[in-house]
Structures are given as C-alpha cells and as structure tokens.
Coordinates of N, CA and C in Angstrom, one line a residue:
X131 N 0.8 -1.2 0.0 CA 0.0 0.0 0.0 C 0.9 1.3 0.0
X132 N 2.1 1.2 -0.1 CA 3.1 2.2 0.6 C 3.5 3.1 -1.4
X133 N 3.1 1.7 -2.3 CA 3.6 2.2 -3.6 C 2.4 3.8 -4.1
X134 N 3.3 4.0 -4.8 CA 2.4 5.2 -5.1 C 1.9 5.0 -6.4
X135 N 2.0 3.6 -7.1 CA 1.2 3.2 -8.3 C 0.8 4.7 -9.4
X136 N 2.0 5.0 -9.8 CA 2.0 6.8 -10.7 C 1.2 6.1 -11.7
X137 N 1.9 5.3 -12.5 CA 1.4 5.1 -13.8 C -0.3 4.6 -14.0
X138 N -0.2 3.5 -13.1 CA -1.8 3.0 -13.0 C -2.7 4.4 -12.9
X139 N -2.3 5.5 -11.6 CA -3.0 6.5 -11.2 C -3.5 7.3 -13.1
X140 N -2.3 8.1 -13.8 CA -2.3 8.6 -15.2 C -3.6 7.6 -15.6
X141 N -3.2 6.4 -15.8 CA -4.1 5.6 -17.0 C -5.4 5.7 -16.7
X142 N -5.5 5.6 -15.2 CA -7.3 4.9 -14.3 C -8.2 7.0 -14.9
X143 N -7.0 7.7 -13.9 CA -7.5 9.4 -15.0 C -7.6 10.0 -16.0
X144 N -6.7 9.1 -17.0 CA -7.4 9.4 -18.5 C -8.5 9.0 -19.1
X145 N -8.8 7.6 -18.4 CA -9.7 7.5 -18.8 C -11.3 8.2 -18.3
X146 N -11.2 8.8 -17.2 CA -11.9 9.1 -16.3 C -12.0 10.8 -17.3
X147 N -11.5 11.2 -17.6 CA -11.5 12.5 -18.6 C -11.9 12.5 -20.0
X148 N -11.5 11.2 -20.6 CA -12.4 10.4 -22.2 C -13.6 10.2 -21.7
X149 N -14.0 9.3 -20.7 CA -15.7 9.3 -20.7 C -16.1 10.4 -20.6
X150 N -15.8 11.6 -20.1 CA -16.7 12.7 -19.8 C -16.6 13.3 -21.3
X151 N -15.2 13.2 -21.9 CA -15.2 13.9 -23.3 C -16.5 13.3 -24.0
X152 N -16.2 12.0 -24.4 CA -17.4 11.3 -24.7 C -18.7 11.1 -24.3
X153 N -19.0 12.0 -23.3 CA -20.5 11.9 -22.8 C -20.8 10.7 -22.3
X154 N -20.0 9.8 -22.0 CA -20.4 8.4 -21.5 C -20.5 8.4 -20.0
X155 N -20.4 9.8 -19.3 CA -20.5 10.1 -17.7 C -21.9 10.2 -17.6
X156 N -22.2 10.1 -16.2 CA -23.7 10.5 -15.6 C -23.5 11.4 -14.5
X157 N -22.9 12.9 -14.3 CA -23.7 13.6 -13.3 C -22.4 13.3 -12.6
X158 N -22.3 13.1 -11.5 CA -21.2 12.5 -10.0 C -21.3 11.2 -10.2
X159 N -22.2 10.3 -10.9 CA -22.2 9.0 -10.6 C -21.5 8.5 -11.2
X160 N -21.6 6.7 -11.3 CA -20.7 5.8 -11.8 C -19.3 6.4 -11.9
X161 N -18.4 4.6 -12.1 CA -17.5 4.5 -11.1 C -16.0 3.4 -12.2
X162 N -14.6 4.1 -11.8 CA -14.0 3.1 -12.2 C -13.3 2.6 -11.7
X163 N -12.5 1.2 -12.0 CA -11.5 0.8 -10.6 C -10.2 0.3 -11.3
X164 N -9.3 0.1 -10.6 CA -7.9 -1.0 -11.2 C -7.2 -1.1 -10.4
X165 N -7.4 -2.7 -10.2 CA -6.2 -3.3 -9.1 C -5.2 -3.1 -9.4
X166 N -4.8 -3.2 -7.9 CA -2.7 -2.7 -8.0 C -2.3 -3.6 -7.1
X167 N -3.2 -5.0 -6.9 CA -2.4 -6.1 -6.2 C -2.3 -7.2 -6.7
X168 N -1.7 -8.4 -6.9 CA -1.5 -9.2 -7.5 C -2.9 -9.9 -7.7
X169 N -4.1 -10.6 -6.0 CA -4.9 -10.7 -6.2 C -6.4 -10.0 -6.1
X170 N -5.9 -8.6 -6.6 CA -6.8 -7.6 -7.1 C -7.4 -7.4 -6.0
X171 N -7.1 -7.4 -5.0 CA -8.0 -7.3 -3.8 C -7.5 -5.4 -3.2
X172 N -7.0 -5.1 -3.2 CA -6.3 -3.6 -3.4 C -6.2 -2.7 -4.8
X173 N -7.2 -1.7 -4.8 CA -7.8 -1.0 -6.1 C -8.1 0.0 -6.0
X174 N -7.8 1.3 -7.1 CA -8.1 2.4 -6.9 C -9.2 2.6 -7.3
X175 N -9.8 3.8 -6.6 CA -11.4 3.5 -7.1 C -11.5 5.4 -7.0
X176 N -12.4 5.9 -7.9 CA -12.9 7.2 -7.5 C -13.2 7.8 -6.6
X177 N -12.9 9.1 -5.9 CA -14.2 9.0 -4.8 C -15.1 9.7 -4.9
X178 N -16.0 10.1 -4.0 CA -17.5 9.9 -3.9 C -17.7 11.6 -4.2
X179 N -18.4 11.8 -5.6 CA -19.1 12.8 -5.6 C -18.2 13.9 -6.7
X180 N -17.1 13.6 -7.1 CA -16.2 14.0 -8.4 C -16.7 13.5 -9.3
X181 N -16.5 14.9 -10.2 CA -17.0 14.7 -11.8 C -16.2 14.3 -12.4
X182 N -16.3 13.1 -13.7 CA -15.1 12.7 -13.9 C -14.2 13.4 -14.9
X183 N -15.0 14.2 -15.4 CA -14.1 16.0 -16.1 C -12.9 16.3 -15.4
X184 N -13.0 16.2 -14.0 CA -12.0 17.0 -13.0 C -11.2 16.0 -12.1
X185 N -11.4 14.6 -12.2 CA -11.0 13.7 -11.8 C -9.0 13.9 -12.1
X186 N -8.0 13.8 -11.0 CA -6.7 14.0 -11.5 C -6.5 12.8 -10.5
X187 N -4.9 12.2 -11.2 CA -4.4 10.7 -10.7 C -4.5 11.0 -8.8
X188 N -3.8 12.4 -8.5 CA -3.9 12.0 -7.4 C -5.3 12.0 -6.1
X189 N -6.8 12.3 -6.7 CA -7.6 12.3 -6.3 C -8.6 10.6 -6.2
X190 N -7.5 9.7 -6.7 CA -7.9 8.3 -7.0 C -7.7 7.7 -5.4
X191 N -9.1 7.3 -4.9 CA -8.9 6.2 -3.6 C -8.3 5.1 -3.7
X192 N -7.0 4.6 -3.2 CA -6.5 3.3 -2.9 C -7.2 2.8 -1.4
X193 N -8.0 1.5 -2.1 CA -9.1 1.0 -1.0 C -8.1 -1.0 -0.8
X194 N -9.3 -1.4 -0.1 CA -9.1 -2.4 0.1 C -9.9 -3.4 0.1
X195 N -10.4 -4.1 -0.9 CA -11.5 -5.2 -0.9 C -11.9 -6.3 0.1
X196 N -10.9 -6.1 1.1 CA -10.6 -7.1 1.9 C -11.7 -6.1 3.5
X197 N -11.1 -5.0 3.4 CA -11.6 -4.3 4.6 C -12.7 -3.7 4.7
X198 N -13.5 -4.4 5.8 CA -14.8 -4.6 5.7 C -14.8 -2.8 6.7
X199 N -14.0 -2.5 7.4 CA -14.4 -1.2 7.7 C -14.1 0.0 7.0
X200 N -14.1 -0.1 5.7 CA -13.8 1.0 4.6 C -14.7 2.1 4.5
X201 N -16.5 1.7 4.4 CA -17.3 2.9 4.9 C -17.3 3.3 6.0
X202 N -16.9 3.2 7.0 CA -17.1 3.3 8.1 C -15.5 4.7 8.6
X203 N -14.9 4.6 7.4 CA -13.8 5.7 7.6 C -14.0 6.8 6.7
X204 N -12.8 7.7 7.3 CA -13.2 9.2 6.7 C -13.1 8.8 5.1
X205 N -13.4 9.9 3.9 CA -13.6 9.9 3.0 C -14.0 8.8 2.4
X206 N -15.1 8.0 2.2 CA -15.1 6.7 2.0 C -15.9 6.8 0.2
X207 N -15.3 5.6 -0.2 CA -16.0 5.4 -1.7 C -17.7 5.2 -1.7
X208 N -18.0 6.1 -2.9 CA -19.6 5.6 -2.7 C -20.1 4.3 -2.8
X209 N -21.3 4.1 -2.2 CA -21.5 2.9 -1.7 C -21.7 1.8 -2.4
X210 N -22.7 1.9 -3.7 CA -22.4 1.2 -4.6 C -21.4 0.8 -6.0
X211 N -20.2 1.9 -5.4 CA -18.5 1.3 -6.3 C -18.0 0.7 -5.7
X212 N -18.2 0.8 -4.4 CA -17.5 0.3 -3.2 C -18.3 -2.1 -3.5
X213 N -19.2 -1.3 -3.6 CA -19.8 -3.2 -3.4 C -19.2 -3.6 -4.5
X214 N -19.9 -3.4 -5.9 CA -19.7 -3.7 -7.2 C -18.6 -4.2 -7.4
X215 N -17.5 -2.8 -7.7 CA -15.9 -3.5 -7.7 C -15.5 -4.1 -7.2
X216 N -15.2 -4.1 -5.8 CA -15.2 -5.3 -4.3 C -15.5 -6.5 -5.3
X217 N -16.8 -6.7 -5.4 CA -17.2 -8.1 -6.3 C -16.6 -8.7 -6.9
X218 N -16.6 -7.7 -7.6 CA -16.1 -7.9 -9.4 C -14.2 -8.0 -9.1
X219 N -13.7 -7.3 -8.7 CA -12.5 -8.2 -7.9 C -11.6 -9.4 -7.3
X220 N -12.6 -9.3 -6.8 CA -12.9 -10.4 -5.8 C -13.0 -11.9 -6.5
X221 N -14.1 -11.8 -7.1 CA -14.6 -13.2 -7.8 C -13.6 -12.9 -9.7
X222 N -13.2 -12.1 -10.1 CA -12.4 -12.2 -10.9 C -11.4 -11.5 -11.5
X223 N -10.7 -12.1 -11.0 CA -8.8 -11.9 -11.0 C -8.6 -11.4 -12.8
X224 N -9.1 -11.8 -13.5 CA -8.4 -11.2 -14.9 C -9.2 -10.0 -15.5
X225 N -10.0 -9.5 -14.4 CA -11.0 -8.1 -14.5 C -9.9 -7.4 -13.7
X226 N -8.9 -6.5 -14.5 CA -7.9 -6.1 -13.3 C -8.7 -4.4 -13.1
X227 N -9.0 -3.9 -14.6 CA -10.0 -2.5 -14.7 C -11.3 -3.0 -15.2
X228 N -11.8 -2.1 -14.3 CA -13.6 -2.0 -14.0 C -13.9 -0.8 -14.9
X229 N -15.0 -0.5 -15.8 CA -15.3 0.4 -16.1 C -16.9 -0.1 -16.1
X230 N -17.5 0.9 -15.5 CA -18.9 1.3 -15.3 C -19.7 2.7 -15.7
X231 N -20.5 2.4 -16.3 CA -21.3 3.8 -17.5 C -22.3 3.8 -17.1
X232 N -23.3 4.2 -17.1 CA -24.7 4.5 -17.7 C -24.8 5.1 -19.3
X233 N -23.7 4.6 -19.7 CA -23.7 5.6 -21.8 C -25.0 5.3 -22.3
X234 N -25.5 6.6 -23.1 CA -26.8 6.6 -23.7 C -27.5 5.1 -24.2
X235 N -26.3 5.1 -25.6 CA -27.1 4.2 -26.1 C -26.5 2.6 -25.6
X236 N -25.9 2.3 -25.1 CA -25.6 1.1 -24.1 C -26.6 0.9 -22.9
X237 N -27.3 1.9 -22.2 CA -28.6 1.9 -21.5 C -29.7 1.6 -22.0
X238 N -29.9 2.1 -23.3 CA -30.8 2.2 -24.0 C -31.2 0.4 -24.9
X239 N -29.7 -0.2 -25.1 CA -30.3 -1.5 -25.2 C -30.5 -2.4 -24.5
X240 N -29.5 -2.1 -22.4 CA -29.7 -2.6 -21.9 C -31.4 -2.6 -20.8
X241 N -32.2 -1.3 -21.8 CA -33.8 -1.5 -21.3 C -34.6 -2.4 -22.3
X242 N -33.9 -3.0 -23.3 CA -34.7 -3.6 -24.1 C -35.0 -5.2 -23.5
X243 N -36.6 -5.8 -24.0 CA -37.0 -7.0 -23.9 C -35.5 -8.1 -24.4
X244 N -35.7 -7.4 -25.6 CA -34.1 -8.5 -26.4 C -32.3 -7.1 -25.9
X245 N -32.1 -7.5 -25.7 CA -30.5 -7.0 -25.6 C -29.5 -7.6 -25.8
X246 N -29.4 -8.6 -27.3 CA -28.9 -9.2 -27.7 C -27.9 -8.0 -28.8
X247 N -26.8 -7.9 -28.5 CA -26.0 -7.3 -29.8 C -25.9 -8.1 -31.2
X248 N -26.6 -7.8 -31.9 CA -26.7 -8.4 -33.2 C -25.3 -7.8 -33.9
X249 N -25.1 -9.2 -35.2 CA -23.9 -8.4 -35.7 C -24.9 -7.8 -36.9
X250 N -24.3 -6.8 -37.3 CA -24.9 -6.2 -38.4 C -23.4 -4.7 -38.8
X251 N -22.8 -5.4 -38.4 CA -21.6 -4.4 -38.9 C -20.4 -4.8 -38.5
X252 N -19.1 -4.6 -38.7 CA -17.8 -4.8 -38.2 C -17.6 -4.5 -36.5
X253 N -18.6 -3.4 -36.1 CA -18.0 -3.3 -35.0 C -18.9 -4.1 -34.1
X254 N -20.2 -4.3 -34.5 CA -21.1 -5.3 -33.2 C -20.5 -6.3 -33.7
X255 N -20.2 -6.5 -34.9 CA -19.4 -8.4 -34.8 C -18.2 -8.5 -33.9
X256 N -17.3 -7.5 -33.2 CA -16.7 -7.6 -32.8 C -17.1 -8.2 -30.8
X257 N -18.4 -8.2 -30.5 CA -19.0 -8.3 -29.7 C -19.6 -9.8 -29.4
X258 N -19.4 -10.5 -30.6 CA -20.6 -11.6 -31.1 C -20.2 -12.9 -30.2
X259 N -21.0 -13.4 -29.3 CA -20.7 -14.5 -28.3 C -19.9 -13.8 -27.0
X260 N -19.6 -12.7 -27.1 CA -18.5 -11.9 -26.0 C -19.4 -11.1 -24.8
X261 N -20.7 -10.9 -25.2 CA -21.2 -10.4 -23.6 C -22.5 -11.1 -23.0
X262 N -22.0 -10.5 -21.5 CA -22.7 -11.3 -20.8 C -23.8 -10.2 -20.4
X263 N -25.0 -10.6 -20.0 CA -26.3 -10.0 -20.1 C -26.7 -10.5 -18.8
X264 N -26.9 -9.2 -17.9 CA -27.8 -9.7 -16.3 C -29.6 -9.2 -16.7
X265 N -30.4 -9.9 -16.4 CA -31.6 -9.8 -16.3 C -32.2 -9.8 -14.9
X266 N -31.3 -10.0 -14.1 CA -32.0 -10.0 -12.7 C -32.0 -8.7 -12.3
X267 N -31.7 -7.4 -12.3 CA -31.9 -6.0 -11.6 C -33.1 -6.6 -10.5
X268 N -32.5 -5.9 -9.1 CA -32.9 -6.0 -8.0 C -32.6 -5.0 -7.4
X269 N -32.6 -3.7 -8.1 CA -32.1 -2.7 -7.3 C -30.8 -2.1 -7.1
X270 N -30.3 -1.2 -6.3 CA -29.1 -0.5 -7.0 C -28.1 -2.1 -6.3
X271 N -26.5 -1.8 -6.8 CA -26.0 -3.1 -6.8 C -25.3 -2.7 -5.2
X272 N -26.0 -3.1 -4.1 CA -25.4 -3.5 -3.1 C -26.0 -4.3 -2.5
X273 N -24.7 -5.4 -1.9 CA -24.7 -6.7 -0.9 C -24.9 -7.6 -2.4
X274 N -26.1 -8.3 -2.1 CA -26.1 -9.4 -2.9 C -26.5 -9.2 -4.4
X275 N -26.8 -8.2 -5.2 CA -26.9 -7.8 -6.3 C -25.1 -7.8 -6.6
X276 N -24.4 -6.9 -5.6 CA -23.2 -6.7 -6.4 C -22.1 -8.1 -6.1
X277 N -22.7 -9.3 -5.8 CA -22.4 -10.7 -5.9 C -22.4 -11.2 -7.4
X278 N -24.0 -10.9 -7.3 CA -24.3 -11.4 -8.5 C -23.8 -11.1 -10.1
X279 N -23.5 -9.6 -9.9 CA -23.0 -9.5 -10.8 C -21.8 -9.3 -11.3
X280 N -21.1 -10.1 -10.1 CA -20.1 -10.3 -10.4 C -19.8 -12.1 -11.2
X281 N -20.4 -12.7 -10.8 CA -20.7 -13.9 -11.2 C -21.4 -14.0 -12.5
X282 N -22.0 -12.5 -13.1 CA -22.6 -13.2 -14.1 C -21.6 -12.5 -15.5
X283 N -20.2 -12.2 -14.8 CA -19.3 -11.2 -16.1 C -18.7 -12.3 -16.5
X284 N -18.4 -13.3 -16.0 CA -17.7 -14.4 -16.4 C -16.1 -14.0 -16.9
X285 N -16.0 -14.8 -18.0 CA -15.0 -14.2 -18.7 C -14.7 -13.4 -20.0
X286 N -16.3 -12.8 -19.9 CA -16.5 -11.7 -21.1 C -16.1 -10.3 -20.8
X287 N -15.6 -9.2 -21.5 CA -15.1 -8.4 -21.6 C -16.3 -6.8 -21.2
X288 N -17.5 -7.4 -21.4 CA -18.9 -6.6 -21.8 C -19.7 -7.7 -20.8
X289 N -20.2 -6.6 -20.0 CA -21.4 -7.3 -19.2 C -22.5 -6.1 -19.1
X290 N -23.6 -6.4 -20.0 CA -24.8 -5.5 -19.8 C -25.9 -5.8 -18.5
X291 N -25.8 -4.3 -17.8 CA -26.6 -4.9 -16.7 C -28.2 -4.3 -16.8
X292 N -29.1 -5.3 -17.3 CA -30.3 -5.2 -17.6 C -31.0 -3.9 -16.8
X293 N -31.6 -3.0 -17.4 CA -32.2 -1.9 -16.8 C -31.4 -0.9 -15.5
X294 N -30.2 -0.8 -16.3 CA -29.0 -0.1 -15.5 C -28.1 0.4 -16.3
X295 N -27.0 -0.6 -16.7 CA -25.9 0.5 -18.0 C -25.1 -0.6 -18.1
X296 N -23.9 -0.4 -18.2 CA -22.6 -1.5 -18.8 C -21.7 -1.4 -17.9
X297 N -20.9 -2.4 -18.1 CA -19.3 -2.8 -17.4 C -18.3 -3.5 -18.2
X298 N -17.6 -2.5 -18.4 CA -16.3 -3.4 -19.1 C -14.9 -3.6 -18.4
X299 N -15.0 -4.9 -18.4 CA -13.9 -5.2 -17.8 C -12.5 -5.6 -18.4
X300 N -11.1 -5.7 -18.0 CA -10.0 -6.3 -18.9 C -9.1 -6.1 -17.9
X301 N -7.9 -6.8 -18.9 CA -6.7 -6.5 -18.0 C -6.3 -5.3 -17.8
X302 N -6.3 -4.4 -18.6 CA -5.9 -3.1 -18.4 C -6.2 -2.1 -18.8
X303 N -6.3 -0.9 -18.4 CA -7.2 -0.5 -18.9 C -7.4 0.2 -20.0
X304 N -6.3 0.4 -20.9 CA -6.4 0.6 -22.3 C -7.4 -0.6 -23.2
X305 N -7.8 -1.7 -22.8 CA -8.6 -2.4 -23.6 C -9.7 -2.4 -23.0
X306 N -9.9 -2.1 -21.7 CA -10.9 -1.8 -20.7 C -12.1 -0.5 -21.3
X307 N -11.0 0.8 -21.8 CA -11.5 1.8 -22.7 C -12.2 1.7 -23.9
X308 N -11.1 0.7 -24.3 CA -11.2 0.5 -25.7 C -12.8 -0.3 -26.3
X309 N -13.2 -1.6 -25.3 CA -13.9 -2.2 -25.2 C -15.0 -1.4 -24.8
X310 N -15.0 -0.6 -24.0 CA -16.4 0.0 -23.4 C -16.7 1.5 -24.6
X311 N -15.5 2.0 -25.2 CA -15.6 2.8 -26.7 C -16.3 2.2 -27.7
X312 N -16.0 0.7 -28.1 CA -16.4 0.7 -29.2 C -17.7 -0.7 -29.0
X313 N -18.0 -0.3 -27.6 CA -19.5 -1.3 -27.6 C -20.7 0.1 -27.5
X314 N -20.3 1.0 -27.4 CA -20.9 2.3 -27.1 C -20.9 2.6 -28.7
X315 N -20.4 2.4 -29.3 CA -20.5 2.7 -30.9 C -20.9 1.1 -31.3
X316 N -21.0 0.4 -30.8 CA -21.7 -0.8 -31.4 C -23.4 -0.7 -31.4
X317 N -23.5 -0.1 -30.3 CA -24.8 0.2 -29.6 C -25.4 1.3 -30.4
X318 N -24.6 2.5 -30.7 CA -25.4 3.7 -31.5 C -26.1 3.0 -32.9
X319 N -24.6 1.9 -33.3 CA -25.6 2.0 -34.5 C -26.7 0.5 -34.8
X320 N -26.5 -0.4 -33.8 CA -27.5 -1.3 -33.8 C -28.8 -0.1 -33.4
X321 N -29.4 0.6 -32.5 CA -29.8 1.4 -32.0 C -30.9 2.5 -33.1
X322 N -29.4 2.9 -33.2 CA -29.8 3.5 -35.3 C -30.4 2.7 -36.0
X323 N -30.3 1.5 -36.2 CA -30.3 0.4 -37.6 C -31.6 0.2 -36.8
X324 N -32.1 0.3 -35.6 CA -34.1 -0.1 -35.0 C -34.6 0.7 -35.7
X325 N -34.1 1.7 -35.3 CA -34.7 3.4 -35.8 C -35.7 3.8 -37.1
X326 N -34.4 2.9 -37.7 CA -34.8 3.3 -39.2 C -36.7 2.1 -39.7
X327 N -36.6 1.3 -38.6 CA -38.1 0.7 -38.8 C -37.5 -0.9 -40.0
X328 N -36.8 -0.6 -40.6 CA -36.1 -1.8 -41.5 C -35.7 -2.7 -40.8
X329 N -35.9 -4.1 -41.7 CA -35.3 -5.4 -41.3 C -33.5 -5.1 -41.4
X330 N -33.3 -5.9 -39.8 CA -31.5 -5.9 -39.6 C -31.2 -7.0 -40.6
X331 N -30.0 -6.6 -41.4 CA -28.9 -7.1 -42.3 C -28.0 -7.8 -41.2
X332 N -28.3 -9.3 -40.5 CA -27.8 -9.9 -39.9 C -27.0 -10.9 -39.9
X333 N -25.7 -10.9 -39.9 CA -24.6 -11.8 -41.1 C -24.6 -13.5 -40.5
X334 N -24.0 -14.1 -40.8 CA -24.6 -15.3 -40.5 C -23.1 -15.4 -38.9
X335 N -23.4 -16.6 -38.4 CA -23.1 -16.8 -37.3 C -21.3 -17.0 -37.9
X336 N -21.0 -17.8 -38.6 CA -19.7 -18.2 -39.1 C -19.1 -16.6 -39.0
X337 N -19.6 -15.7 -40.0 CA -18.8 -14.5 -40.3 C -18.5 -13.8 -39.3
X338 N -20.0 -13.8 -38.2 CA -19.6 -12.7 -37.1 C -18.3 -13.6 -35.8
X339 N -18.5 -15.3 -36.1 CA -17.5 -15.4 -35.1 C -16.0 -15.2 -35.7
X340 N -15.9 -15.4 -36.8 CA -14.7 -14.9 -37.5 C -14.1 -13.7 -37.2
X341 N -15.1 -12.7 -37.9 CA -14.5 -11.5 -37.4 C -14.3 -10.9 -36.1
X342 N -15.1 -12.0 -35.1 CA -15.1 -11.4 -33.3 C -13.2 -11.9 -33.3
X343 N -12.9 -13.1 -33.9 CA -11.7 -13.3 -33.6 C -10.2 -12.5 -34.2
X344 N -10.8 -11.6 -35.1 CA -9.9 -11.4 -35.9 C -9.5 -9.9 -35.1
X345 N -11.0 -9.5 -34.4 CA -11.0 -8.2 -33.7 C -9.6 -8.7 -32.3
X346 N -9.7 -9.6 -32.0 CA -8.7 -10.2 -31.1 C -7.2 -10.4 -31.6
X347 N -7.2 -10.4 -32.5 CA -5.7 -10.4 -33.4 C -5.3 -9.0 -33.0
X348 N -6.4 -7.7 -33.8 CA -6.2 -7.0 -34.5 C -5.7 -6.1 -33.1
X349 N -6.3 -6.3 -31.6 CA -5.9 -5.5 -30.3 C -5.2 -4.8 -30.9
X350 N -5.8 -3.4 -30.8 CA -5.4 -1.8 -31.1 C -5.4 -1.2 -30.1
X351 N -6.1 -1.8 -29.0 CA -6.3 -0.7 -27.4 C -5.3 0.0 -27.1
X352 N -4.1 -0.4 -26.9 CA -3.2 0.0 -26.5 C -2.9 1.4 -27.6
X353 N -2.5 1.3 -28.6 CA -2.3 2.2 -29.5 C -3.2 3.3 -29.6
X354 N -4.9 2.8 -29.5 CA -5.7 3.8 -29.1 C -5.8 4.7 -28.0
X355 N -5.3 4.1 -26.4 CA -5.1 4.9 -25.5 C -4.2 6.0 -25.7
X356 N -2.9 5.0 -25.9 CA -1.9 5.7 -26.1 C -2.1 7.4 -26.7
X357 N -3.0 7.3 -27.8 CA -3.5 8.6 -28.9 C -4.4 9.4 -27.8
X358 N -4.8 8.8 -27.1 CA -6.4 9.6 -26.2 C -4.8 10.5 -25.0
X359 N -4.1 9.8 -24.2 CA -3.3 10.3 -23.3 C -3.0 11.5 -23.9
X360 N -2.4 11.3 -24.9 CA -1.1 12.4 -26.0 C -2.2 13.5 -25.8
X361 N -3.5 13.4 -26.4 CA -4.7 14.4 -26.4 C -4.3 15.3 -24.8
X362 N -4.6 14.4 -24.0 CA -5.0 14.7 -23.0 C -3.6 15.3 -22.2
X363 N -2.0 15.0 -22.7 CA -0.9 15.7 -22.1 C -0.8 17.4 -22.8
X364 N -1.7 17.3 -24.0 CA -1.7 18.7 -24.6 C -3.0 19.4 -23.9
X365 N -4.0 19.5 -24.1 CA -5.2 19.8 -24.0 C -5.8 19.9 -21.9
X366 N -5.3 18.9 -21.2 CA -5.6 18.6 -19.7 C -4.8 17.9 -19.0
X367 N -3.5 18.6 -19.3 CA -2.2 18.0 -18.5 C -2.4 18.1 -16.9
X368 N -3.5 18.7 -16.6 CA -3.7 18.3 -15.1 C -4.1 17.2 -14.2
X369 N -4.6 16.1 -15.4 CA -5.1 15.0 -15.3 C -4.3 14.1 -14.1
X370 N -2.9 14.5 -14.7 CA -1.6 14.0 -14.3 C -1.3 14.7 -12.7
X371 N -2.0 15.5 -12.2 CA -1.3 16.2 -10.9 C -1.9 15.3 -9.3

C-alpha cells in the first residue's frame, strides 16, 4: 500500500476524462477501478461525488476489498463502487479494470425486452458471443446484487446490466477503454439500424465469429489509448497532478 502506483494513477485518470469527453458520464455517478495487487484485492477507485471531467491521478482512492471497515472511515468510496468492484474483484482476478457507464445508447439497449448485440456491422461483430447480459436487476447493486454481478461477467469483456448501464472489464485499462468505446458505438448503430423501422442485415453466425476473432488479433487498445493520453498531455495536463 506504501507504492504510489504513478502510472496506474495517469491511466485509471485518463480515462476518467475520455468518458466525460465522450458523454459516457452521468452527473457524479458511476464508477472506475484497477487493481494494483497481485490478487486484485487492493484498487483504486474514484471517490464519492467527483466529476469525472475534474477527476486527476492523485484524487484516486486506494481501498481495500478485503476491509470490511472502509465505509465506516473518513472519506469513504460511494457505496455502490465500493460493493460492485469489491465483487467484481474479488470473484475475478483477470477483470484487473472496471469500467462502469450508464452511456446513452448502451442503456438504452440494456432496457430492451431482447439485448442481444446483433452483428450487423464490423463493430457489433466484434462483440458476437463476447457479452454477458444480467436480467436480474434487484435494485441498485449493493450486498447481494453486487455478488451477483459479479458472477454473471464471467469471462467476457462486456457485461450488460439489464435496466442499468454496462461494465467493461480487462486486464488493463487501455482495452478496458477500448472495449467500453467501441461497444458504445456498437450500440449507436445497432440502435440506429431499430430506428430506421427496417429489417437488420444480420450476417450469419460463421462471419460474425470470424471477425469477433480477428478483432482479437487485431488488439489496437493500447495504441488507441496511447493517442487519447497524448490528447489529453496537450489539452488537460492536469489529469496527471
């Protein structure tokens, strides 16, 4: 606990400055995390009531998944990042970053009867067999809700949480970003493509698992962050303070 985890701090804040760029914030809410222990049980997490516009590395809570009297001390993480990530930590070790949205149109299919990501383009195929879908909502996620949904991310990258918003999880969090960017643009245009009242152009199962795999070759995240940071050392070098 004594490390001062710089670099994790930069990365967990850039991205905390891309969501707001991108409108994929809500208000003070939702929440991001990334372990900085081997078994993920020690993670930085936001704290309670920062925009994530103004979010800078060193305003990041280093908590403890382990310590059950964490609300119970001064400045404590809000209550439901505090359960959720805890969970989602907890029960899975290769979720090292948490990213949690309410994003427009990623809400908007996780209120739908079907919230199936269809492929119908290069980028929802890149999704195809890859997320996991909770239908249980029981309310906001603390105690046994944020069990549950940790158990139901498995080892997909995308976990839609029915009548709530999304979670993307990965090892780090440039694919963490990456993953929760372009399921948010997956979503606009499946979303779009309802809109229009037309039958979806739905490719057959073979193509979309081909190309989900080829999207796994192709891992750009890193390179893409990389470009969002550079933005962000010209433009909100304070991210970094």
């Amino acid at each position: 606990m004594n490390n001062d985890f710089k670099q994790e701090r930069y990365d967990l804040a850039a991205a905390f400055r891309w969501a707001a760029r991108l409108n994929m914030h809500e208000a003070v809410a939702n929440h991001f995390s990334l372990a900085v222990s081997e078994d993920g049980s020690q993670f930085l997490l936001n704290p309670n009531g920062s925009h994530f516009s103004q979010i800078r590395s060193s305003d990041l809570l280093l908590v403890d998944g382990n310590d059950k009297t964490t609300m119970s001390k001064p400045n404590p993480p809000e209550p439901t990042a505090w359960a959720i990530h805890g969970a989602i930590h907890r029960n899975n070790p290769q979720a090292r970053c948490i990213l949690h949205v309410h994003s427009k149109c990623a809400t908007i299919l996780a209120s739908l009867k079907d919230k199936t990501m269809y492929p119908i383009d290069q980028n929802t195929m890149r999704f195809f067999e890859r997320v996991s879908v909770d239908n249980g909502y029981d309310g906001m996620g603390l105690g046994n809700e944020a069990e549950r949904l940790s158990n139901e991310l498995g080892n997909n990258q995308i976990l839609l949480l029915g009548s709530h918003g999304v979670i993307a999880a990965a090892p780090s969090v440039a694919l963490a970003f990456d993953s929760l960017y372009y399921f948010e643009r997956s979503c606009e245009t499946l979303i779009g493509a309802y809109q229009t009242g037309k039958t979806l152009n739905i490719v057959s199962d073979d193509v979309a698992r081909k190309t989900a795999k080829q999207w796994e070759k192709f891992d750009n995240s890193k390179v893409h962050f990389d470009a969002l940071k550079s933005i962000l050392d010209k433009e909100e070098p304070d991210y970094k303070n």
